């Protein structure tokens, strides 16, 4: 008796497992991309002169893949990351020191302050 063997063929029994695996991977990816906005009053982006007499609460750094197709959107994303991180520290103000696009990354850094 001659048996045919197809290269790359999978038994039908593995298809439900593959389907379940792909479904689970999709759920993980979808939930991994969601973020929860920090609670509290918004942080105001200001220049260094506006925070004289305020208390520095942290040096912040953010980076993100440049995957939006828009440099402005990528820079806005890292700016929003800094503002969100400043809010979690209890800051009222953020002095943005630098935003940059490098190869596949958008980066930003700044200092969070608590005023008032």
PDB file of C-alpha atoms in Angstrom:
ATOM      1  CA  UNK A   1       0.000   0.000   0.000  1.00  0.00           C
ATOM      2  CA  UNK A   2       1.289   3.461  -0.877  1.00  0.00           C
ATOM      3  CA  UNK A   3       0.689   6.269   1.624  1.00  0.00           C
ATOM      4  CA  UNK A   4       0.623   9.855   0.468  1.00  0.00           C
ATOM      5  CA  UNK A   5       2.332  12.371   2.722  1.00  0.00           C
ATOM      6  CA  UNK A   6       1.696  16.054   2.187  1.00  0.00           C
ATOM      7  CA  UNK A   7       4.410  18.395   3.373  1.00  0.00           C
ATOM      8  CA  UNK A   8       2.965  20.970   5.747  1.00  0.00           C
ATOM      9  CA  UNK A   9      -0.391  19.186   6.089  1.00  0.00           C
ATOM     10  CA  UNK A  10      -1.876  19.209   9.572  1.00  0.00           C
ATOM     11  CA  UNK A  11      -4.308  16.668  10.983  1.00  0.00           C
ATOM     12  CA  UNK A  12      -7.813  18.050  11.364  1.00  0.00           C
ATOM     13  CA  UNK A  13      -7.640  17.484  15.136  1.00  0.00           C
ATOM     14  CA  UNK A  14      -5.083  20.304  15.525  1.00  0.00           C
ATOM     15  CA  UNK A  15      -7.297  22.949  13.864  1.00  0.00           C
ATOM     16  CA  UNK A  16      -9.504  23.597  16.940  1.00  0.00           C
ATOM     17  CA  UNK A  17      -6.390  23.932  19.106  1.00  0.00           C
ATOM     18  CA  UNK A  18      -4.854  26.357  16.619  1.00  0.00           C
ATOM     19  CA  UNK A  19      -8.096  28.342  16.521  1.00  0.00           C
ATOM     20  CA  UNK A  20      -8.181  28.551  20.332  1.00  0.00           C
ATOM     21  CA  UNK A  21      -4.534  29.585  20.457  1.00  0.00           C
ATOM     22  CA  UNK A  22      -5.065  32.362  17.910  1.00  0.00           C
ATOM     23  CA  UNK A  23      -8.171  33.538  19.747  1.00  0.00           C
ATOM     24  CA  UNK A  24      -6.313  33.662  23.072  1.00  0.00           C
ATOM     25  CA  UNK A  25      -3.393  35.527  21.470  1.00  0.00           C
ATOM     26  CA  UNK A  26      -5.807  38.068  20.015  1.00  0.00           C
ATOM     27  CA  UNK A  27      -7.404  38.685  23.397  1.00  0.00           C
ATOM     28  CA  UNK A  28      -4.008  39.167  25.051  1.00  0.00           C
ATOM     29  CA  UNK A  29      -2.929  41.649  22.378  1.00  0.00           C
ATOM     30  CA  UNK A  30      -6.194  43.578  22.538  1.00  0.00           C
ATOM     31  CA  UNK A  31      -6.185  43.905  26.317  1.00  0.00           C
ATOM     32  CA  UNK A  32      -2.475  44.705  26.399  1.00  0.00           C
ATOM     33  CA  UNK A  33      -3.083  47.759  24.226  1.00  0.00           C
ATOM     34  CA  UNK A  34      -5.651  49.367  26.473  1.00  0.00           C
ATOM     35  CA  UNK A  35      -4.673  51.918  29.068  1.00  0.00           C
ATOM     36  CA  UNK A  36      -6.477  53.371  32.038  1.00  0.00           C
ATOM     37  CA  UNK A  37      -6.275  57.131  32.420  1.00  0.00           C
ATOM     38  CA  UNK A  38      -4.729  58.210  35.720  1.00  0.00           C
ATOM     39  CA  UNK A  39      -7.057  59.833  38.211  1.00  0.00           C
ATOM     40  CA  UNK A  40      -6.652  63.326  39.586  1.00  0.00           C
ATOM     41  CA  UNK A  41      -6.474  66.852  38.233  1.00  0.00           C
ATOM     42  CA  UNK A  42      -4.754  67.361  34.888  1.00  0.00           C
ATOM     43  CA  UNK A  43      -1.089  68.287  34.799  1.00  0.00           C
ATOM     44  CA  UNK A  44      -0.275  71.550  33.049  1.00  0.00           C
ATOM     45  CA  UNK A  45       2.683  71.729  30.678  1.00  0.00           C
ATOM     46  CA  UNK A  46       4.625  74.945  31.387  1.00  0.00           C
ATOM     47  CA  UNK A  47       8.065  76.492  30.883  1.00  0.00           C
ATOM     48  CA  UNK A  48      10.753  76.502  33.583  1.00  0.00           C
ATOM     49  CA  UNK A  49       9.948  80.039  34.746  1.00  0.00           C
ATOM     50  CA  UNK A  50       6.429  78.997  35.770  1.00  0.00           C
ATOM     51  CA  UNK A  51       7.664  76.480  38.355  1.00  0.00           C
ATOM     52  CA  UNK A  52       9.955  78.722  40.414  1.00  0.00           C
ATOM     53  CA  UNK A  53       9.257  77.972  44.055  1.00  0.00           C
ATOM     54  CA  UNK A  54       7.601  74.632  43.266  1.00  0.00           C
ATOM     55  CA  UNK A  55       8.805  71.216  44.403  1.00  0.00           C
ATOM     56  CA  UNK A  56      10.279  68.827  41.844  1.00  0.00           C
ATOM     57  CA  UNK A  57       8.680  65.401  42.254  1.00  0.00           C
ATOM     58  CA  UNK A  58      10.439  63.480  39.516  1.00  0.00           C
ATOM     59  CA  UNK A  59      12.537  63.311  36.380  1.00  0.00           C
ATOM     60  CA  UNK A  60      10.481  61.542  33.733  1.00  0.00           C
ATOM     61  CA  UNK A  61      11.365  59.690  30.549  1.00  0.00           C
ATOM     62  CA  UNK A  62       9.034  58.207  27.952  1.00  0.00           C
ATOM     63  CA  UNK A  63       9.567  56.300  24.754  1.00  0.00           C
ATOM     64  CA  UNK A  64       7.300  54.682  22.243  1.00  0.00           C
ATOM     65  CA  UNK A  65       7.605  52.933  18.914  1.00  0.00           C
ATOM     66  CA  UNK A  66       7.055  55.164  15.912  1.00  0.00           C
ATOM     67  CA  UNK A  67       4.181  53.173  14.518  1.00  0.00           C
ATOM     68  CA  UNK A  68       1.430  55.690  13.813  1.00  0.00           C
ATOM     69  CA  UNK A  69       2.759  56.852  10.445  1.00  0.00           C
ATOM     70  CA  UNK A  70       2.719  60.440  11.723  1.00  0.00           C
ATOM     71  CA  UNK A  71       5.741  61.977  13.468  1.00  0.00           C
ATOM     72  CA  UNK A  72       3.488  64.545  15.164  1.00  0.00           C
ATOM     73  CA  UNK A  73       1.225  61.788  16.536  1.00  0.00           C
ATOM     74  CA  UNK A  74       4.237  59.810  17.803  1.00  0.00           C
ATOM     75  CA  UNK A  75       5.592  62.884  19.621  1.00  0.00           C
ATOM     76  CA  UNK A  76       2.152  63.609  21.060  1.00  0.00           C
ATOM     77  CA  UNK A  77       1.962  60.043  22.395  1.00  0.00           C
ATOM     78  CA  UNK A  78       5.215  60.370  24.397  1.00  0.00           C
ATOM     79  CA  UNK A  79       4.129  63.814  25.634  1.00  0.00           C
ATOM     80  CA  UNK A  80       0.882  62.273  26.917  1.00  0.00           C
ATOM     81  CA  UNK A  81       2.858  59.470  28.576  1.00  0.00           C
ATOM     82  CA  UNK A  82       4.895  62.062  30.502  1.00  0.00           C
ATOM     83  CA  UNK A  83       1.761  63.944  31.548  1.00  0.00           C
ATOM     84  CA  UNK A  84       0.126  60.713  32.756  1.00  0.00           C
ATOM     85  CA  UNK A  85       3.219  59.691  34.705  1.00  0.00           C
ATOM     86  CA  UNK A  86       3.470  63.170  36.259  1.00  0.00           C
ATOM     87  CA  UNK A  87      -0.173  62.888  37.366  1.00  0.00           C
ATOM     88  CA  UNK A  88       0.515  59.559  39.095  1.00  0.00           C
ATOM     89  CA  UNK A  89       3.306  61.281  41.053  1.00  0.00           C
ATOM     90  CA  UNK A  90       0.880  63.957  42.248  1.00  0.00           C
ATOM     91  CA  UNK A  91       2.429  66.668  40.084  1.00  0.00           C
ATOM     92  CA  UNK A  92       0.566  69.785  39.024  1.00  0.00           C
ATOM     93  CA  UNK A  93       3.006  70.926  36.328  1.00  0.00           C
ATOM     94  CA  UNK A  94       5.399  69.429  33.785  1.00  0.00           C
ATOM     95  CA  UNK A  95       8.398  71.110  32.192  1.00  0.00           C
ATOM     96  CA  UNK A  96       9.092  69.272  28.962  1.00  0.00           C
ATOM     97  CA  UNK A  97      12.839  69.295  28.332  1.00  0.00           C
ATOM     98  CA  UNK A  98      13.085  67.332  25.103  1.00  0.00           C
ATOM     99  CA  UNK A  99      11.067  65.423  22.522  1.00  0.00           C
ATOM    100  CA  UNK A 100      12.853  63.580  19.755  1.00  0.00           C
ATOM    101  CA  UNK A 101      12.348  61.113  16.934  1.00  0.00           C
ATOM    102  CA  UNK A 102      15.149  58.581  16.558  1.00  0.00           C
ATOM    103  CA  UNK A 103      14.992  55.707  14.143  1.00  0.00           C
ATOM    104  CA  UNK A 104      12.031  53.630  15.305  1.00  0.00           C
ATOM    105  CA  UNK A 105      11.491  55.459  18.630  1.00  0.00           C
ATOM    106  CA  UNK A 106       9.828  58.647  19.774  1.00  0.00           C
ATOM    107  CA  UNK A 107      11.319  59.828  23.073  1.00  0.00           C
ATOM    108  CA  UNK A 108      10.616  62.585  25.572  1.00  0.00           C
ATOM    109  CA  UNK A 109      11.905  63.688  28.936  1.00  0.00           C
ATOM    110  CA  UNK A 110      10.854  66.280  31.445  1.00  0.00           C
ATOM    111  CA  UNK A 111      10.536  67.199  35.095  1.00  0.00           C
ATOM    112  CA  UNK A 112       7.321  66.974  37.112  1.00  0.00           C
ATOM    113  CA  UNK A 113       6.597  69.640  39.756  1.00  0.00           C
ATOM    114  CA  UNK A 114       4.049  70.124  42.506  1.00  0.00           C
ATOM    115  CA  UNK A 115       3.051  73.760  42.923  1.00  0.00           C
ATOM    116  CA  UNK A 116       0.711  75.502  45.294  1.00  0.00           C
TER     117      UNK A 116
END
